[in-house]
Amino acid sequence: MVPAVLFAISIHEFSHGMTAYKLGDPTAKYQGRLTLNPLAHLDPMGALMLVLFRFGWAKPVMVNPYYFQDPRRGMVLVSLAGPAANIIAAWFFRLLLVFLPGQFSAQVGAVVFRFLWFNVAINLGLAAFNLLPIPPLDGSKILSGLLPPRYEFAFQRLEAYGPVILLLLLVSGIAGRLMAPIVYFLDRLISFLPAV
């Protein structure tokens, strides 16, 4: 369980940092975040929430959009990179889930199946959680970058209230209900991809 969580948050934050770096922002490199070492990305409370509730957060990668040629487009791409990495990881583990457990004895195969299934679930859960359009999650930055400028400014004014709104959604269980259709869609998506 713990290795799966650490892997999921590491590739998520690494992908944010690497995308920003490729677009011209060296901040993540200077802060030592261009690594898959989970210790570089770990936020203790966020990791605990991820283990207990299947959603959580890592230490955010700092991004300076002024390094980008097109700051709005750059922030959308950087924000998409984390959830996209988790979706790709879930797809990979889903492929292994189909083919790998049968290569072992029944007992070992059952353990392998559970391990792979948890990796699929944790990556889909992390992607879905971060795609919620609530500051400071990735989904809010994606939406902000896609809105017309006059609406973008109004939306950004909600950032100060984002953490409180997010906490209320988590405590009330509404966040899980909002995530459910996203997880379902992503699960259907990765189920389809091997046939492409």
mmCIF file with all atom_site columns, C-alpha atoms in Angstrom:
data_model
loop_
_atom_site.group_PDB
_atom_site.id
_atom_site.type_symbol
_atom_site.label_atom_id
_atom_site.label_alt_id
_atom_site.label_comp_id
_atom_site.label_asym_id
_atom_site.label_entity_id
_atom_site.label_seq_id
_atom_site.pdbx_PDB_ins_code
_atom_site.Cartn_x
_atom_site.Cartn_y
_atom_site.Cartn_z
_atom_site.occupancy
_atom_site.B_iso_or_equiv
_atom_site.pdbx_formal_charge
_atom_site.auth_seq_id
_atom_site.auth_comp_id
_atom_site.auth_asym_id
_atom_site.auth_atom_id
_atom_site.pdbx_PDB_model_num
ATOM 1   C CA . MET A 1 1   ? 0.000   0.000   0.000   1.00 0.00 ? 1   MET A CA 1
ATOM 2   C CA . VAL A 1 2   ? 2.626   2.546   1.055   1.00 0.00 ? 2   VAL A CA 1
ATOM 3   C CA . PRO A 1 3   ? 4.892   1.933   -1.991  1.00 0.00 ? 3   PRO A CA 1
ATOM 4   C CA . ALA A 1 4   ? 1.900   2.454   -4.286  1.00 0.00 ? 4   ALA A CA 1
ATOM 5   C CA . VAL A 1 5   ? 1.030   5.753   -2.617  1.00 0.00 ? 5   VAL A CA 1
ATOM 6   C CA . LEU A 1 6   ? 4.617   6.980   -2.723  1.00 0.00 ? 6   LEU A CA 1
ATOM 7   C CA . PHE A 1 7   ? 4.940   6.038   -6.389  1.00 0.00 ? 7   PHE A CA 1
ATOM 8   C CA . ALA A 1 8   ? 1.677   7.771   -7.316  1.00 0.00 ? 8   ALA A CA 1
ATOM 9   C CA . ILE A 1 9   ? 2.518   11.064  -5.626  1.00 0.00 ? 9   ILE A CA 1
ATOM 10  C CA . SER A 1 10  ? 6.105   10.973  -6.910  1.00 0.00 ? 10  SER A CA 1
ATOM 11  C CA . ILE A 1 11  ? 5.208   10.600  -10.583 1.00 0.00 ? 11  ILE A CA 1
ATOM 12  C CA . HIS A 1 12  ? 2.463   13.205  -10.162 1.00 0.00 ? 12  HIS A CA 1
ATOM 13  C CA . GLU A 1 13  ? 4.761   15.905  -8.807  1.00 0.00 ? 13  GLU A CA 1
ATOM 14  C CA . PHE A 1 14  ? 7.733   14.877  -10.951 1.00 0.00 ? 14  PHE A CA 1
ATOM 15  C CA . SER A 1 15  ? 5.538   15.307  -14.037 1.00 0.00 ? 15  SER A CA 1
ATOM 16  C CA . HIS A 1 16  ? 4.514   18.808  -12.948 1.00 0.00 ? 16  HIS A CA 1
ATOM 17  C CA . GLY A 1 17  ? 8.147   19.766  -12.421 1.00 0.00 ? 17  GLY A CA 1
ATOM 18  C CA . MET A 1 18  ? 9.488   18.170  -15.591 1.00 0.00 ? 18  MET A CA 1
ATOM 19  C CA . THR A 1 19  ? 6.777   19.737  -17.754 1.00 0.00 ? 19  THR A CA 1
ATOM 20  C CA . ALA A 1 20  ? 7.493   23.169  -16.276 1.00 0.00 ? 20  ALA A CA 1
ATOM 21  C CA . TYR A 1 21  ? 11.217  22.603  -16.813 1.00 0.00 ? 21  TYR A CA 1
ATOM 22  C CA . LYS A 1 22  ? 10.692  21.602  -20.454 1.00 0.00 ? 22  LYS A CA 1
ATOM 23  C CA . LEU A 1 23  ? 8.645   24.766  -20.930 1.00 0.00 ? 23  LEU A CA 1
ATOM 24  C CA . GLY A 1 24  ? 11.496  26.897  -19.587 1.00 0.00 ? 24  GLY A CA 1
ATOM 25  C CA . ASP A 1 25  ? 10.932  27.153  -15.824 1.00 0.00 ? 25  ASP A CA 1
ATOM 26  C CA . PRO A 1 26  ? 13.987  25.919  -13.851 1.00 0.00 ? 26  PRO A CA 1
ATOM 27  C CA . THR A 1 27  ? 12.371  26.364  -10.414 1.00 0.00 ? 27  THR A CA 1
ATOM 28  C CA . ALA A 1 28  ? 11.642  22.667  -9.848  1.00 0.00 ? 28  ALA A CA 1
ATOM 29  C CA . LYS A 1 29  ? 15.186  21.748  -10.844 1.00 0.00 ? 29  LYS A CA 1
ATOM 30  C CA . TYR A 1 30  ? 16.682  24.246  -8.396  1.00 0.00 ? 30  TYR A CA 1
ATOM 31  C CA . GLN A 1 31  ? 14.447  22.876  -5.630  1.00 0.00 ? 31  GLN A CA 1
ATOM 32  C CA . GLY A 1 32  ? 15.469  19.276  -6.299  1.00 0.00 ? 32  GLY A CA 1
ATOM 33  C CA . ARG A 1 33  ? 12.019  18.201  -7.486  1.00 0.00 ? 33  ARG A CA 1
ATOM 34  C CA . LEU A 1 34  ? 13.021  16.672  -10.832 1.00 0.00 ? 34  LEU A CA 1
ATOM 35  C CA . THR A 1 35  ? 13.308  13.257  -9.230  1.00 0.00 ? 35  THR A CA 1
ATOM 36  C CA . LEU A 1 36  ? 11.122  10.228  -8.578  1.00 0.00 ? 36  LEU A CA 1
ATOM 37  C CA . ASN A 1 37  ? 12.509  9.996   -5.044  1.00 0.00 ? 37  ASN A CA 1
ATOM 38  C CA . PRO A 1 38  ? 9.341   10.205  -2.902  1.00 0.00 ? 38  PRO A CA 1
ATOM 39  C CA . LEU A 1 39  ? 11.177  11.975  -0.086  1.00 0.00 ? 39  LEU A CA 1
ATOM 40  C CA . ALA A 1 40  ? 11.507  15.027  -2.335  1.00 0.00 ? 40  ALA A CA 1
ATOM 41  C CA . HIS A 1 41  ? 7.734   15.227  -2.807  1.00 0.00 ? 41  HIS A CA 1
ATOM 42  C CA . LEU A 1 42  ? 6.277   13.886  0.423   1.00 0.00 ? 42  LEU A CA 1
ATOM 43  C CA . ASP A 1 43  ? 3.793   15.932  2.424   1.00 0.00 ? 43  ASP A CA 1
ATOM 44  C CA . PRO A 1 44  ? 3.109   13.860  5.568   1.00 0.00 ? 44  PRO A CA 1
ATOM 45  C CA . MET A 1 45  ? -0.518  14.928  6.057   1.00 0.00 ? 45  MET A CA 1
ATOM 46  C CA . GLY A 1 46  ? -1.337  14.602  2.371   1.00 0.00 ? 46  GLY A CA 1
ATOM 47  C CA . ALA A 1 47  ? 0.169   11.121  2.207   1.00 0.00 ? 47  ALA A CA 1
ATOM 48  C CA . LEU A 1 48  ? -1.814  10.040  5.274   1.00 0.00 ? 48  LEU A CA 1
ATOM 49  C CA . MET A 1 49  ? -5.048  11.297  3.706   1.00 0.00 ? 49  MET A CA 1
ATOM 50  C CA . LEU A 1 50  ? -4.195  9.394   0.534   1.00 0.00 ? 50  LEU A CA 1
ATOM 51  C CA . VAL A 1 51  ? -3.727  6.145   2.443   1.00 0.00 ? 51  VAL A CA 1
ATOM 52  C CA . LEU A 1 52  ? -6.863  6.563   4.560   1.00 0.00 ? 52  LEU A CA 1
ATOM 53  C CA . PHE A 1 53  ? -9.302  8.055   2.057   1.00 0.00 ? 53  PHE A CA 1
ATOM 54  C CA . ARG A 1 54  ? -7.773  7.303   -1.370  1.00 0.00 ? 54  ARG A CA 1
ATOM 55  C CA . PHE A 1 55  ? -7.207  10.980  -2.085  1.00 0.00 ? 55  PHE A CA 1
ATOM 56  C CA . GLY A 1 56  ? -4.598  13.355  -0.822  1.00 0.00 ? 56  GLY A CA 1
ATOM 57  C CA . TRP A 1 57  ? -1.749  15.547  -1.898  1.00 0.00 ? 57  TRP A CA 1
ATOM 58  C CA . ALA A 1 58  ? 2.005   15.885  -2.049  1.00 0.00 ? 58  ALA A CA 1
ATOM 59  C CA . LYS A 1 59  ? 4.235   18.887  -1.468  1.00 0.00 ? 59  LYS A CA 1
ATOM 60  C CA . PRO A 1 60  ? 3.336   21.167  -4.400  1.00 0.00 ? 60  PRO A CA 1
ATOM 61  C CA . VAL A 1 61  ? 5.942   21.844  -7.059  1.00 0.00 ? 61  VAL A CA 1
ATOM 62  C CA . MET A 1 62  ? 6.592   25.570  -7.280  1.00 0.00 ? 62  MET A CA 1
ATOM 63  C CA . VAL A 1 63  ? 6.041   26.952  -10.786 1.00 0.00 ? 63  VAL A CA 1
ATOM 64  C CA . ASN A 1 64  ? 6.886   30.410  -12.130 1.00 0.00 ? 64  ASN A CA 1
ATOM 65  C CA . PRO A 1 65  ? 4.689   30.934  -15.221 1.00 0.00 ? 65  PRO A CA 1
ATOM 66  C CA . TYR A 1 66  ? 6.644   34.025  -16.243 1.00 0.00 ? 66  TYR A CA 1
ATOM 67  C CA . TYR A 1 67  ? 9.300   31.710  -17.665 1.00 0.00 ? 67  TYR A CA 1
ATOM 68  C CA . PHE A 1 68  ? 6.768   30.350  -20.170 1.00 0.00 ? 68  PHE A CA 1
ATOM 69  C CA . GLN A 1 69  ? 6.347   31.863  -23.621 1.00 0.00 ? 69  GLN A CA 1
ATOM 70  C CA . ASP A 1 70  ? 2.580   31.639  -23.089 1.00 0.00 ? 70  ASP A CA 1
ATOM 71  C CA . PRO A 1 71  ? 1.917   31.658  -19.310 1.00 0.00 ? 71  PRO A CA 1
ATOM 72  C CA . ARG A 1 72  ? -1.746  30.629  -19.567 1.00 0.00 ? 72  ARG A CA 1
ATOM 73  C CA . ARG A 1 73  ? -1.050  27.721  -21.896 1.00 0.00 ? 73  ARG A CA 1
ATOM 74  C CA . GLY A 1 74  ? 2.012   26.748  -19.877 1.00 0.00 ? 74  GLY A CA 1
ATOM 75  C CA . MET A 1 75  ? 0.074   26.562  -16.616 1.00 0.00 ? 75  MET A CA 1
ATOM 76  C CA . VAL A 1 76  ? -2.627  24.434  -18.237 1.00 0.00 ? 76  VAL A CA 1
ATOM 77  C CA . LEU A 1 77  ? -0.013  21.992  -19.550 1.00 0.00 ? 77  LEU A CA 1
ATOM 78  C CA . VAL A 1 78  ? 1.864   21.847  -16.235 1.00 0.00 ? 78  VAL A CA 1
ATOM 79  C CA . SER A 1 79  ? -1.382  21.320  -14.333 1.00 0.00 ? 79  SER A CA 1
ATOM 80  C CA . LEU A 1 80  ? -2.501  18.568  -16.713 1.00 0.00 ? 80  LEU A CA 1
ATOM 81  C CA . ALA A 1 81  ? 0.821   16.756  -16.456 1.00 0.00 ? 81  ALA A CA 1
ATOM 82  C CA . GLY A 1 82  ? 0.315   15.422  -12.928 1.00 0.00 ? 82  GLY A CA 1
ATOM 83  C CA . PRO A 1 83  ? -3.115  13.822  -13.430 1.00 0.00 ? 83  PRO A CA 1
ATOM 84  C CA . ALA A 1 84  ? -2.038  12.600  -16.884 1.00 0.00 ? 84  ALA A CA 1
ATOM 85  C CA . ALA A 1 85  ? 0.944   10.804  -15.353 1.00 0.00 ? 85  ALA A CA 1
ATOM 86  C CA . ASN A 1 86  ? -1.341  9.076   -12.851 1.00 0.00 ? 86  ASN A CA 1
ATOM 87  C CA . ILE A 1 87  ? -3.766  8.046   -15.599 1.00 0.00 ? 87  ILE A CA 1
ATOM 88  C CA . ILE A 1 88  ? -0.917  6.573   -17.657 1.00 0.00 ? 88  ILE A CA 1
ATOM 89  C CA . ALA A 1 89  ? 0.399   4.749   -14.583 1.00 0.00 ? 89  ALA A CA 1
ATOM 90  C CA . ALA A 1 90  ? -3.088  3.358   -13.882 1.00 0.00 ? 90  ALA A CA 1
ATOM 91  C CA . TRP A 1 91  ? -3.313  2.160   -17.496 1.00 0.00 ? 91  TRP A CA 1
ATOM 92  C CA . PHE A 1 92  ? 0.070   0.429   -17.187 1.00 0.00 ? 92  PHE A CA 1
ATOM 93  C CA . PHE A 1 93  ? -0.882  -1.317  -13.941 1.00 0.00 ? 93  PHE A CA 1
ATOM 94  C CA . ARG A 1 94  ? -4.242  -2.260  -15.489 1.00 0.00 ? 94  ARG A CA 1
ATOM 95  C CA . LEU A 1 95  ? -2.377  -4.006  -18.322 1.00 0.00 ? 95  LEU A CA 1
ATOM 96  C CA . LEU A 1 96  ? -0.256  -5.888  -15.795 1.00 0.00 ? 96  LEU A CA 1
ATOM 97  C CA . LEU A 1 97  ? -3.429  -6.750  -13.892 1.00 0.00 ? 97  LEU A CA 1
ATOM 98  C CA . VAL A 1 98  ? -4.805  -8.518  -16.951 1.00 0.00 ? 98  VAL A CA 1
ATOM 99  C CA . PHE A 1 99  ? -1.711  -10.542 -17.813 1.00 0.00 ? 99  PHE A CA 1
ATOM 100 C CA . LEU A 1 100 ? 0.559   -10.894 -14.781 1.00 0.00 ? 100 LEU A CA 1
ATOM 101 C CA . PRO A 1 101 ? -1.354  -12.637 -11.939 1.00 0.00 ? 101 PRO A CA 1
ATOM 102 C CA . GLY A 1 102 ? -1.962  -15.734 -14.083 1.00 0.00 ? 102 GLY A CA 1
ATOM 103 C CA . GLN A 1 103 ? 1.779   -16.293 -14.369 1.00 0.00 ? 103 GLN A CA 1
ATOM 104 C CA . PHE A 1 104 ? 1.992   -17.278 -10.687 1.00 0.00 ? 104 PHE A CA 1
ATOM 105 C CA . SER A 1 105 ? 0.476   -19.856 -8.386  1.00 0.00 ? 105 SER A CA 1
ATOM 106 C CA . ALA A 1 106 ? -3.016  -19.109 -7.061  1.00 0.00 ? 106 ALA A CA 1
ATOM 107 C CA . GLN A 1 107 ? -1.791  -17.729 -3.732  1.00 0.00 ? 107 GLN A CA 1
ATOM 108 C CA . VAL A 1 108 ? 0.990   -15.581 -5.176  1.00 0.00 ? 108 VAL A CA 1
ATOM 109 C CA . GLY A 1 109 ? -1.268  -14.514 -8.042  1.00 0.00 ? 109 GLY A CA 1
ATOM 110 C CA . ALA A 1 110 ? -3.869  -13.260 -5.562  1.00 0.00 ? 110 ALA A CA 1
ATOM 111 C CA . VAL A 1 111 ? -1.257  -11.111 -3.800  1.00 0.00 ? 111 VAL A CA 1
ATOM 112 C CA . VAL A 1 112 ? 0.007   -9.749  -7.128  1.00 0.00 ? 112 VAL A CA 1
ATOM 113 C CA . PHE A 1 113 ? -3.573  -9.032  -8.200  1.00 0.00 ? 113 PHE A CA 1
ATOM 114 C CA . ARG A 1 114 ? -4.320  -7.042  -5.026  1.00 0.00 ? 114 ARG A CA 1
ATOM 115 C CA . PHE A 1 115 ? -1.072  -5.082  -5.331  1.00 0.00 ? 115 PHE A CA 1
ATOM 116 C CA . LEU A 1 116 ? -1.715  -4.173  -8.970  1.00 0.00 ? 116 LEU A CA 1
ATOM 117 C CA . TRP A 1 117 ? -5.377  -3.371  -8.318  1.00 0.00 ? 117 TRP A CA 1
ATOM 118 C CA . PHE A 1 118 ? -4.410  -0.999  -5.516  1.00 0.00 ? 118 PHE A CA 1
ATOM 119 C CA . ASN A 1 119 ? -1.947  0.763   -7.832  1.00 0.00 ? 119 ASN A CA 1
ATOM 120 C CA . VAL A 1 120 ? -4.713  1.236   -10.388 1.00 0.00 ? 120 VAL A CA 1
ATOM 121 C CA . ALA A 1 121 ? -7.126  2.520   -7.736  1.00 0.00 ? 121 ALA A CA 1
ATOM 122 C CA . ILE A 1 122 ? -4.696  4.905   -6.055  1.00 0.00 ? 122 ILE A CA 1
ATOM 123 C CA . ASN A 1 123 ? -3.545  6.445   -9.346  1.00 0.00 ? 123 ASN A CA 1
ATOM 124 C CA . LEU A 1 124 ? -7.106  6.892   -10.609 1.00 0.00 ? 124 LEU A CA 1
ATOM 125 C CA . GLY A 1 125 ? -8.164  8.329   -7.255  1.00 0.00 ? 125 GLY A CA 1
ATOM 126 C CA . LEU A 1 126 ? -5.281  10.791  -7.181  1.00 0.00 ? 126 LEU A CA 1
ATOM 127 C CA . ALA A 1 127 ? -5.945  11.876  -10.770 1.00 0.00 ? 127 ALA A CA 1
ATOM 128 C CA . ALA A 1 128 ? -9.673  12.332  -10.125 1.00 0.00 ? 128 ALA A CA 1
ATOM 129 C CA . PHE A 1 129 ? -9.122  14.267  -6.904  1.00 0.00 ? 129 PHE A CA 1
ATOM 130 C CA . ASN A 1 130 ? -6.669  16.640  -8.552  1.00 0.00 ? 130 ASN A CA 1
ATOM 131 C CA . LEU A 1 131 ? -9.002  17.214  -11.502 1.00 0.00 ? 131 LEU A CA 1
ATOM 132 C CA . LEU A 1 132 ? -11.671 18.707  -9.240  1.00 0.00 ? 132 LEU A CA 1
ATOM 133 C CA . PRO A 1 133 ? -11.895 22.420  -10.187 1.00 0.00 ? 133 PRO A CA 1
ATOM 134 C CA . ILE A 1 134 ? -11.338 23.634  -6.628  1.00 0.00 ? 134 ILE A CA 1
ATOM 135 C CA . PRO A 1 135 ? -8.283  25.728  -5.681  1.00 0.00 ? 135 PRO A CA 1
ATOM 136 C CA . PRO A 1 136 ? -5.518  24.814  -5.167  1.00 0.00 ? 136 PRO A CA 1
ATOM 137 C CA . LEU A 1 137 ? -6.043  21.538  -7.075  1.00 0.00 ? 137 LEU A CA 1
ATOM 138 C CA . ASP A 1 138 ? -4.815  21.043  -10.637 1.00 0.00 ? 138 ASP A CA 1
ATOM 139 C CA . GLY A 1 139 ? -8.353  21.138  -11.989 1.00 0.00 ? 139 GLY A CA 1
ATOM 140 C CA . SER A 1 140 ? -8.764  24.734  -10.829 1.00 0.00 ? 140 SER A CA 1
ATOM 141 C CA . LYS A 1 141 ? -5.598  25.805  -12.651 1.00 0.00 ? 141 LYS A CA 1
ATOM 142 C CA . ILE A 1 142 ? -6.691  23.993  -15.810 1.00 0.00 ? 142 ILE A CA 1
ATOM 143 C CA . LEU A 1 143 ? -10.113 25.643  -15.702 1.00 0.00 ? 143 LEU A CA 1
ATOM 144 C CA . SER A 1 144 ? -8.604  29.051  -14.933 1.00 0.00 ? 144 SER A CA 1
ATOM 145 C CA . GLY A 1 145 ? -6.306  28.797  -17.946 1.00 0.00 ? 145 GLY A CA 1
ATOM 146 C CA . LEU A 1 146 ? -9.153  27.818  -20.260 1.00 0.00 ? 146 LEU A CA 1
ATOM 147 C CA . LEU A 1 147 ? -11.610 30.504  -19.166 1.00 0.00 ? 147 LEU A CA 1
ATOM 148 C CA . PRO A 1 148 ? -11.843 33.816  -21.025 1.00 0.00 ? 148 PRO A CA 1
ATOM 149 C CA . PRO A 1 149 ? -9.703  36.419  -19.199 1.00 0.00 ? 149 PRO A CA 1
ATOM 150 C CA . ARG A 1 150 ? -12.684 38.286  -17.707 1.00 0.00 ? 150 ARG A CA 1
ATOM 151 C CA . TYR A 1 151 ? -13.984 35.076  -16.102 1.00 0.00 ? 151 TYR A CA 1
ATOM 152 C CA . GLU A 1 152 ? -10.511 33.888  -15.178 1.00 0.00 ? 152 GLU A CA 1
ATOM 153 C CA . PHE A 1 153 ? -10.008 36.876  -12.881 1.00 0.00 ? 153 PHE A CA 1
ATOM 154 C CA . ALA A 1 154 ? -13.329 36.274  -11.124 1.00 0.00 ? 154 ALA A CA 1
ATOM 155 C CA . PHE A 1 155 ? -12.519 32.579  -10.696 1.00 0.00 ? 155 PHE A CA 1
ATOM 156 C CA . GLN A 1 156 ? -9.080  33.345  -9.275  1.00 0.00 ? 156 GLN A CA 1
ATOM 157 C CA . ARG A 1 157 ? -10.710 35.416  -6.532  1.00 0.00 ? 157 ARG A CA 1
ATOM 158 C CA . LEU A 1 158 ? -12.069 32.136  -5.154  1.00 0.00 ? 158 LEU A CA 1
ATOM 159 C CA . GLU A 1 159 ? -8.538  30.870  -4.472  1.00 0.00 ? 159 GLU A CA 1
ATOM 160 C CA . ALA A 1 160 ? -8.507  32.342  -0.976  1.00 0.00 ? 160 ALA A CA 1
ATOM 161 C CA . TYR A 1 161 ? -11.553 30.234  -0.084  1.00 0.00 ? 161 TYR A CA 1
ATOM 162 C CA . GLY A 1 162 ? -10.454 27.098  -1.948  1.00 0.00 ? 162 GLY A CA 1
ATOM 163 C CA . PRO A 1 163 ? -8.813  25.236  0.956   1.00 0.00 ? 163 PRO A CA 1
ATOM 164 C CA . VAL A 1 164 ? -11.838 25.832  3.204   1.00 0.00 ? 164 VAL A CA 1
ATOM 165 C CA . ILE A 1 165 ? -14.241 24.669  0.491   1.00 0.00 ? 165 ILE A CA 1
ATOM 166 C CA . LEU A 1 166 ? -12.060 21.637  -0.147  1.00 0.00 ? 166 LEU A CA 1
ATOM 167 C CA . LEU A 1 167 ? -11.920 20.740  3.540   1.00 0.00 ? 167 LEU A CA 1
ATOM 168 C CA . LEU A 1 168 ? -15.710 20.974  3.840   1.00 0.00 ? 168 LEU A CA 1
ATOM 169 C CA . LEU A 1 169 ? -16.140 18.750  0.791   1.00 0.00 ? 169 LEU A CA 1
ATOM 170 C CA . LEU A 1 170 ? -13.721 16.187  2.225   1.00 0.00 ? 170 LEU A CA 1
ATOM 171 C CA . VAL A 1 171 ? -15.243 16.133  5.701   1.00 0.00 ? 171 VAL A CA 1
ATOM 172 C CA . SER A 1 172 ? -18.805 15.939  4.376   1.00 0.00 ? 172 SER A CA 1
ATOM 173 C CA . GLY A 1 173 ? -17.999 13.148  1.933   1.00 0.00 ? 173 GLY A CA 1
ATOM 174 C CA . ILE A 1 174 ? -19.152 15.241  -1.013  1.00 0.00 ? 174 ILE A CA 1
ATOM 175 C CA . ALA A 1 175 ? -15.653 15.149  -2.518  1.00 0.00 ? 175 ALA A CA 1
ATOM 176 C CA . GLY A 1 176 ? -15.895 11.379  -2.869  1.00 0.00 ? 176 GLY A CA 1
ATOM 177 C CA . ARG A 1 177 ? -19.241 11.674  -4.646  1.00 0.00 ? 177 ARG A CA 1
ATOM 178 C CA . LEU A 1 178 ? -17.817 14.306  -6.992  1.00 0.00 ? 178 LEU A CA 1
ATOM 179 C CA . MET A 1 179 ? -14.820 12.095  -7.724  1.00 0.00 ? 179 MET A CA 1
ATOM 180 C CA . ALA A 1 180 ? -16.847 8.944   -8.398  1.00 0.00 ? 180 ALA A CA 1
ATOM 181 C CA . PRO A 1 181 ? -17.939 9.802   -11.969 1.00 0.00 ? 181 PRO A CA 1
ATOM 182 C CA . ILE A 1 182 ? -14.424 11.017  -12.799 1.00 0.00 ? 182 ILE A CA 1
ATOM 183 C CA . VAL A 1 183 ? -12.913 7.759   -11.540 1.00 0.00 ? 183 VAL A CA 1
ATOM 184 C CA . TYR A 1 184 ? -15.528 5.797   -13.492 1.00 0.00 ? 184 TYR A CA 1
ATOM 185 C CA . PHE A 1 185 ? -14.777 7.705   -16.698 1.00 0.00 ? 185 PHE A CA 1
ATOM 186 C CA . LEU A 1 186 ? -11.012 7.307   -16.280 1.00 0.00 ? 186 LEU A CA 1
ATOM 187 C CA . ASP A 1 187 ? -11.413 3.607   -15.518 1.00 0.00 ? 187 ASP A CA 1
ATOM 188 C CA . ARG A 1 188 ? -13.452 3.141   -18.700 1.00 0.00 ? 188 ARG A CA 1
ATOM 189 C CA . LEU A 1 189 ? -10.832 5.131   -20.602 1.00 0.00 ? 189 LEU A CA 1
ATOM 190 C CA . ILE A 1 190 ? -7.893  2.988   -19.510 1.00 0.00 ? 190 ILE A CA 1
ATOM 191 C CA . SER A 1 191 ? -9.953  -0.158  -20.120 1.00 0.00 ? 191 SER A CA 1
ATOM 192 C CA . PHE A 1 192 ? -10.377 0.948   -23.726 1.00 0.00 ? 192 PHE A CA 1
ATOM 193 C CA . LEU A 1 193 ? -6.786  2.044   -24.352 1.00 0.00 ? 193 LEU A CA 1
ATOM 194 C CA . PRO A 1 194 ? -5.172  -1.437  -24.691 1.00 0.00 ? 194 PRO A CA 1
ATOM 195 C CA . ALA A 1 195 ? -7.447  -2.106  -27.665 1.00 0.00 ? 195 ALA A CA 1
ATOM 196 C CA . VAL A 1 196 ? -6.323  1.070   -29.452 1.00 0.00 ? 196 VAL A CA 1
#
